[in-house]
């Protein structure tokens, strides 16, 4: 009987049968008359055992010579083995070489981050990076499912834009047929237009910020999902954000447990991410930060030390609202009782992973919006279409943006954002 073509994650369904797997040699060790080949096929890794008695001499010699990362097609019978990862082992009956790999540069010794990033195209094959990218996929699926199941319409927003959304200091300028344009920092302003057409929308795509400082929490190209909701208040925005993050964490724990284990993540920490999340005002957060012994000047934005202290103090994400308007974006609505405060909210991840969400209720009044655009010295012509949203059927509304890479870093328990996106873009890095 011909062997069954299958993939490593499905081997358990074929115990006792002969199967064929197309993949690569991940690792190899030999002991006398036995070769142990670790085979990967993209879905998982399985150990293949080859004994002299089970294959012809030519095949056994080939296994002897074969190098790491060579592409191979193997056949073998599936044996249950509860000690093996995945619970199975392959007793190899055949080995076909597709291409012998040159000497593989990774994994012989400990490598520094620069070497690994220069070899990102190969580094992606390692167990740990494989697990991170699979968690990322689950985060993205959870994001889409959450909004799709709750009557939001997906509206894609442009990448070339004529104006800033999140401050002029991080704009990437491009020449657009002789005119100045910028890579988008956020789809929000267009999301607001779409929310006036569809009620509840989300946009989801890459966003760009010329972050000139080298930190572990900033990429120059990152993915953001941004829901925008007509008739929503700040409280509504916080309710959605909280349910959303609980959903994502729950989905990842449910569907990517093996990957989280590979990463050594403490899964109980993610299981604790259940509503309600603590909510506090900016002022209360300042008091809290000071009480934790971290320096904090009232009125200042939080930096990494303040976010880390706050996040460390809680086993759930924390939502901080009512910020000094001076440090927040032009589009945020002011508090009716205290116009020096903006109706913005930041969600800080637990365990010191920093801000994962920024959002707000938006200013819906035409004259106040005109005033804000002037105060922020933004080009009035470029915002005429945006002002139209306040001229024609304006309503209270709000939304938020969640950064995919920050979320993946937190869920995976990874220090640096560079491992959370397939090909990271950072200050001084645009290769490969
Ligand atoms: O707080 P931010 O700047 O908010 C906005 O862009 C709003 N327009 C969103 C909205 O209300 N629709 O960015 C939102 C999130 C941050 O909380 C963070 O998770 C992520 O985007 N983020 C970054 N992630 C990686 N690298 C960077 N340089 C990031 N800047 C922001
Ligand atoms: Mg922010």
XYZ file of C-alpha atoms and ligand atoms in Angstrom:
464
model
C 0.000 0.000 0.000
C 1.272 3.508 -0.817
C 2.207 5.649 2.187
C -0.332 8.271 3.308
C 0.673 11.868 2.569
C 0.143 13.881 5.718
C 1.553 16.607 7.985
C 3.300 16.295 11.329
C 0.485 17.737 13.448
C -1.844 15.041 12.078
C 0.458 12.057 12.664
C -1.515 10.961 15.716
C -4.405 10.052 13.414
C -2.196 7.532 11.631
C -0.695 5.381 14.393
C 0.552 2.083 12.968
C 0.338 3.321 9.353
C 3.035 4.208 6.883
C 3.093 7.927 6.060
C 5.058 10.347 3.914
C 6.173 13.793 5.086
C 7.684 16.583 2.993
C 9.967 18.886 4.944
C 13.462 19.676 6.130
C 16.045 18.196 8.445
C 15.943 20.211 11.667
C 18.625 18.307 13.528
C 20.367 14.973 13.589
C 22.254 12.708 15.915
C 23.570 9.223 15.350
C 24.330 6.372 17.707
C 26.082 3.377 16.114
C 23.590 1.715 13.828
C 20.781 4.258 14.460
C 20.185 7.778 13.122
C 17.799 10.089 14.920
C 16.502 12.669 12.451
C 14.472 15.580 13.715
C 12.195 16.435 10.790
C 10.177 19.623 10.494
C 7.485 20.312 7.914
C 6.253 23.756 8.967
C 3.433 22.378 11.103
C 5.623 20.713 13.703
C 8.673 18.623 14.434
C 8.846 14.848 14.718
C 11.693 12.523 15.534
C 12.427 9.935 12.884
C 14.403 6.854 13.881
C 16.381 5.036 11.207
C 17.984 1.664 11.964
C 20.314 -0.185 9.598
C 17.952 -3.120 9.395
C 14.950 -1.074 8.159
C 16.478 0.639 5.104
C 18.948 -0.231 2.379
C 22.577 0.706 2.752
C 22.339 3.628 0.339
C 19.571 5.275 2.360
C 21.422 4.744 5.622
C 24.559 6.367 4.161
C 22.504 9.266 2.852
C 21.165 9.880 6.360
C 24.749 9.883 7.532
C 25.765 12.612 5.084
C 22.680 14.753 5.126
C 23.156 18.282 6.514
C 20.895 20.427 8.682
C 18.103 22.202 6.777
C 18.426 19.936 3.753
C 15.028 19.485 2.135
C 13.846 15.890 2.379
C 10.865 13.636 1.864
C 10.642 10.811 4.382
C 8.461 7.756 4.726
C 7.970 5.822 7.926
C 5.519 4.137 10.251
C 3.914 6.152 13.028
C 4.522 4.884 16.551
C 2.881 6.215 19.663
C 5.478 7.503 22.120
C 4.133 9.508 25.008
C 7.571 10.907 25.880
C 8.045 12.425 22.407
C 6.805 15.927 21.566
C 3.465 15.479 19.810
C 3.218 11.995 21.294
C 4.551 10.154 18.226
C 7.747 8.982 16.598
C 8.434 7.878 13.018
C 10.234 4.635 12.279
C 11.792 5.575 8.968
C 11.553 3.295 5.959
C 12.646 5.764 3.297
C 14.519 9.020 2.799
C 14.595 11.079 -0.382
C 16.906 14.051 -0.679
C 15.382 17.044 -2.476
C 18.328 19.402 -1.997
C 21.401 19.172 0.191
C 21.745 22.330 2.293
C 24.999 24.243 2.489
C 26.402 24.518 5.997
C 23.599 26.178 7.927
C 24.773 29.323 9.719
C 22.289 29.241 12.605
C 22.019 27.226 15.774
C 25.591 25.976 16.119
C 26.208 28.356 19.007
C 24.524 31.225 20.825
C 24.059 34.164 18.443
C 23.665 37.863 19.227
C 20.556 39.786 18.139
C 22.271 41.517 15.209
C 23.397 38.251 13.676
C 19.942 36.767 14.139
C 18.197 39.805 12.663
C 20.542 39.832 9.662
C 19.498 36.215 9.163
C 15.837 36.776 9.941
C 14.879 34.941 6.720
C 16.449 31.798 8.226
C 15.849 32.557 11.901
C 12.085 32.243 11.200
C 12.612 28.464 10.947
C 13.694 28.066 14.574
C 11.277 26.517 17.083
C 10.868 29.648 19.112
C 10.304 32.015 16.188
C 7.932 29.507 14.621
C 5.888 29.525 17.832
C 5.778 33.329 17.999
C 4.546 33.690 14.417
C 1.833 31.106 15.084
C 0.694 33.053 18.152
C 0.680 36.207 16.016
C -1.591 34.500 13.501
C -3.978 33.503 16.297
C -4.022 37.092 17.607
C -4.931 38.349 14.128
C -7.648 35.731 13.718
C -9.067 36.613 17.138
C -9.109 40.295 16.178
C -11.024 39.645 12.974
C -13.437 37.152 14.537
C -14.207 39.462 17.450
C -15.324 42.347 15.252
C -16.859 40.230 12.493
C -19.060 38.461 15.066
C -20.252 41.767 16.537
C -21.595 43.544 13.446
C -18.559 45.690 12.673
C -17.793 46.351 9.011
C -14.181 46.105 7.866
C -13.177 49.325 6.110
C -9.639 49.578 4.763
C -7.983 52.954 5.160
C -5.248 54.438 2.950
C -1.513 54.131 3.510
C -0.569 57.303 1.605
C -2.048 60.222 3.536
C -1.924 63.997 3.179
C -1.694 64.795 6.928
C -0.691 63.655 10.422
C -2.979 61.819 12.846
C -0.649 61.195 15.776
C 1.657 64.220 15.858
C 4.046 65.551 13.248
C 7.298 64.343 14.825
C 7.016 60.720 13.673
C 5.842 61.205 10.081
C 7.501 59.332 7.234
C 7.468 61.682 4.289
C 7.229 60.371 0.743
C 7.151 62.173 -2.536
C 3.770 61.645 -4.166
C 4.169 62.718 -7.805
C 5.935 65.836 -6.647
C 3.573 66.484 -3.757
C 4.368 65.799 -0.112
C 2.577 62.820 1.371
C 3.065 60.681 4.468
C 2.812 57.011 5.317
C -0.163 56.564 7.612
C 0.383 56.676 11.379
C -3.166 55.485 12.057
C -6.318 54.831 10.063
C -8.444 56.535 12.674
C -9.476 59.723 10.869
C -10.712 57.683 7.901
C -12.252 55.216 10.352
C -14.312 58.078 11.745
C -15.649 58.832 8.253
C -16.449 55.143 7.787
C -18.235 54.968 11.165
C -20.560 57.750 10.013
C -21.384 55.546 7.028
C -21.526 52.112 8.726
C -22.034 52.765 12.449
C -19.450 50.287 13.727
C -16.275 49.695 11.709
C -12.737 48.494 12.105
C -9.676 49.074 10.005
C -6.660 46.819 10.233
C -3.350 47.230 8.545
C 0.249 48.333 8.745
C 0.999 51.765 10.196
C 4.236 53.708 10.155
C 6.041 55.940 12.591
C 9.484 57.407 12.263
C 10.399 56.512 15.840
C 13.856 57.950 16.171
C 14.694 56.360 19.498
C 15.924 52.825 19.827
C 13.618 51.075 22.281
C 12.372 47.548 22.617
C 8.753 48.695 22.359
C 8.916 50.687 19.121
C 8.923 49.567 15.529
C 8.796 51.943 12.567
C 6.293 49.655 10.816
C 3.692 47.908 12.948
C 0.185 46.538 12.600
C -2.739 48.187 14.290
C -6.441 47.344 14.455
C -8.725 50.300 15.038
C -12.443 50.005 15.758
C -14.511 53.193 15.518
C -18.048 53.380 16.857
C -20.742 55.978 16.190
C -22.579 57.165 19.312
C -19.915 55.684 21.635
C -18.771 57.483 24.789
C -15.464 56.999 26.595
C -17.101 54.386 28.839
C -18.379 52.472 25.812
C -14.894 52.528 24.300
C -13.434 51.093 27.513
C -16.089 48.369 27.654
C -15.284 47.223 24.120
C -11.514 47.380 24.685
C -11.813 45.237 27.800
C -14.000 42.587 26.217
C -11.730 42.559 23.151
C -8.496 41.968 25.051
C -10.109 39.277 27.213
C -11.257 37.576 23.995
C -7.833 37.687 22.333
C -6.026 36.301 25.390
C -8.655 33.547 25.753
C -8.440 32.601 22.079
C -4.643 32.372 22.137
C -4.655 30.223 25.270
C -7.269 27.953 23.696
C -5.685 27.570 20.278
C -1.930 28.015 20.830
C -1.199 26.241 24.103
C 1.620 24.156 22.602
C 3.325 27.256 21.197
C 3.015 29.082 24.530
C 4.603 26.068 26.198
C 7.458 26.084 23.654
C 8.002 29.715 24.604
C 8.013 28.854 28.303
C 5.092 31.220 28.911
C 3.332 31.028 32.268
C -0.139 30.298 30.880
C -1.896 30.837 34.219
C -0.984 34.546 33.895
C -2.964 34.708 30.643
C -5.850 32.711 32.065
C -6.195 35.432 34.710
C -7.014 38.026 32.044
C -10.745 38.221 32.797
C -13.068 41.205 32.990
C -13.450 43.577 34.760
C -10.012 45.194 34.349
C -9.003 47.894 36.828
C -9.820 51.437 35.645
C -8.252 54.587 37.051
C -7.844 58.211 36.079
C -4.487 59.600 35.010
C -4.321 61.400 38.384
C -4.946 58.178 40.307
C -2.340 56.413 38.173
C 0.219 59.120 39.030
C -0.435 58.614 42.751
C -0.093 54.871 42.288
C 3.200 55.195 40.403
C 4.617 57.427 43.130
C 3.441 55.040 45.838
C 5.381 52.296 44.022
C 8.531 54.354 44.429
C 8.886 55.396 40.776
C 9.512 59.017 39.834
C 6.506 60.796 38.272
C 5.994 64.448 37.442
C 2.299 65.348 37.332
C 1.218 66.297 33.832
C 3.941 64.262 32.086
C 3.278 61.328 29.823
C 4.286 57.906 31.092
C 7.532 56.432 29.880
C 8.680 52.839 30.098
C 9.512 52.980 33.866
C 6.052 54.312 34.762
C 4.205 51.894 32.470
C 6.269 49.004 33.756
C 5.618 49.892 37.405
C 1.881 50.162 36.781
C 1.724 46.969 34.744
C 3.758 45.071 37.316
C 1.309 46.071 40.023
C -1.609 44.217 38.441
C -2.343 40.739 37.141
C -4.790 42.174 34.599
C -4.455 44.954 32.047
C -5.187 48.401 33.515
C -7.151 51.153 31.802
C -6.089 54.728 32.493
C -8.460 57.494 31.424
C -8.920 61.283 31.699
C -5.454 62.410 30.595
C -4.036 65.927 30.558
C -5.144 67.194 27.150
C -1.742 68.838 26.640
C -0.076 65.451 26.117
C -2.808 63.870 23.999
C -3.843 64.068 20.339
C -5.824 66.946 18.837
C -8.966 64.914 18.112
C -9.783 63.919 21.703
C -12.906 65.350 23.308
C -12.389 67.328 26.504
C -14.021 66.538 29.823
C -17.079 68.778 30.223
C -16.247 69.430 33.904
C -12.545 70.039 33.370
C -11.468 71.033 29.860
C -7.806 70.535 30.738
C -8.538 66.789 30.660
C -8.988 64.702 27.511
C -11.395 61.768 27.307
C -8.613 59.403 26.275
C -7.802 55.926 27.518
C -4.621 53.862 27.451
C -4.576 50.189 28.307
C -1.377 48.985 29.958
C -0.583 45.271 29.783
C 0.310 43.442 32.993
C 3.804 42.149 33.824
C 5.510 45.266 32.495
C 4.738 44.893 28.774
C 3.582 48.496 28.444
C 0.789 50.206 26.508
C -1.129 47.958 24.133
C -4.143 50.205 23.445
C -4.664 53.927 22.945
C -8.154 55.283 22.388
C -10.588 58.092 23.050
C -13.948 59.666 22.654
C -13.543 62.131 19.768
C -14.410 65.824 19.648
C -17.615 66.022 17.610
C -18.152 69.796 17.692
C -17.116 71.671 14.527
C -15.920 74.866 16.214
C -13.942 73.076 18.907
C -12.350 70.855 16.264
C -11.379 73.916 14.216
C -9.795 75.373 17.329
C -7.811 72.159 18.080
C -6.458 71.937 14.548
C -5.207 75.531 14.869
C -3.764 74.931 18.351
C -1.838 71.917 17.042
C -0.645 73.892 14.051
C -2.011 71.321 11.614
C -2.650 72.245 7.957
C -6.297 73.313 7.771
C -6.679 72.498 4.021
C -5.709 68.877 4.562
C -8.398 68.514 7.240
C -11.374 69.977 5.379
C -12.828 66.555 4.640
C -12.418 65.615 8.317
C -14.214 68.790 9.392
C -17.075 67.835 7.057
C -17.771 64.915 9.412
C -18.608 67.587 12.040
C -20.634 69.601 9.543
C -22.863 66.824 8.244
C -24.634 64.755 10.879
C -22.040 64.849 13.640
C -22.531 62.498 16.616
C -20.549 61.547 19.708
C -18.195 58.725 18.755
C -15.034 56.998 19.775
C -12.661 54.118 19.233
C -9.227 52.802 19.919
C -6.148 51.250 18.367
C -4.507 48.035 19.504
C -0.916 47.367 18.486
C -0.539 43.776 17.275
C 3.187 43.455 18.062
C 2.862 44.800 21.614
C 0.009 42.365 22.187
C 1.990 39.429 20.777
C 5.022 40.371 22.905
C 2.907 40.361 26.030
C 1.072 37.114 25.237
C 4.317 35.321 24.300
C 6.263 36.811 27.189
C 8.861 38.352 24.862
C 10.963 41.343 25.874
C 11.552 42.906 22.475
C 9.099 43.673 19.647
C 11.637 42.588 16.990
C 10.598 38.942 17.405
C 6.850 39.577 17.100
C 6.698 40.492 13.394
C 8.127 38.364 10.561
C 10.439 41.080 9.209
C 10.907 43.874 11.751
C 11.536 47.469 10.706
C 13.306 49.606 13.273
C 15.660 52.535 13.471
C 18.769 51.328 11.545
C 17.089 48.146 10.293
C 15.495 47.610 6.889
C 17.315 44.359 5.926
C 16.357 41.654 5.065
O -1.700 55.234 21.173
P -1.616 55.313 19.684
O -0.646 56.268 19.096
O -3.092 55.611 19.190
C -3.485 55.868 17.912
O -2.797 55.763 16.928
C -4.951 56.168 17.786
N -5.172 56.889 16.521
C -5.742 54.883 17.820
C -7.229 55.091 17.746
O -7.805 55.633 18.658
N -7.859 54.659 16.681
O -1.280 53.855 19.094
C -2.126 52.773 19.403
C -1.321 51.549 19.741
C -0.434 51.685 20.978
O -1.163 51.491 22.154
C 0.583 50.588 20.746
O 0.040 49.337 21.080
C 0.764 50.639 19.249
O -0.396 51.241 18.702
N 1.952 51.416 18.868
C 3.120 50.884 18.473
N 3.521 49.597 18.353
C 4.766 49.359 17.905
N 5.636 50.326 17.578
C 5.291 51.637 17.677
N 6.141 52.579 17.315
C 3.983 51.955 18.156
N 3.296 53.104 18.358
C 2.074 52.758 18.786
Mg -0.655 55.876 22.836
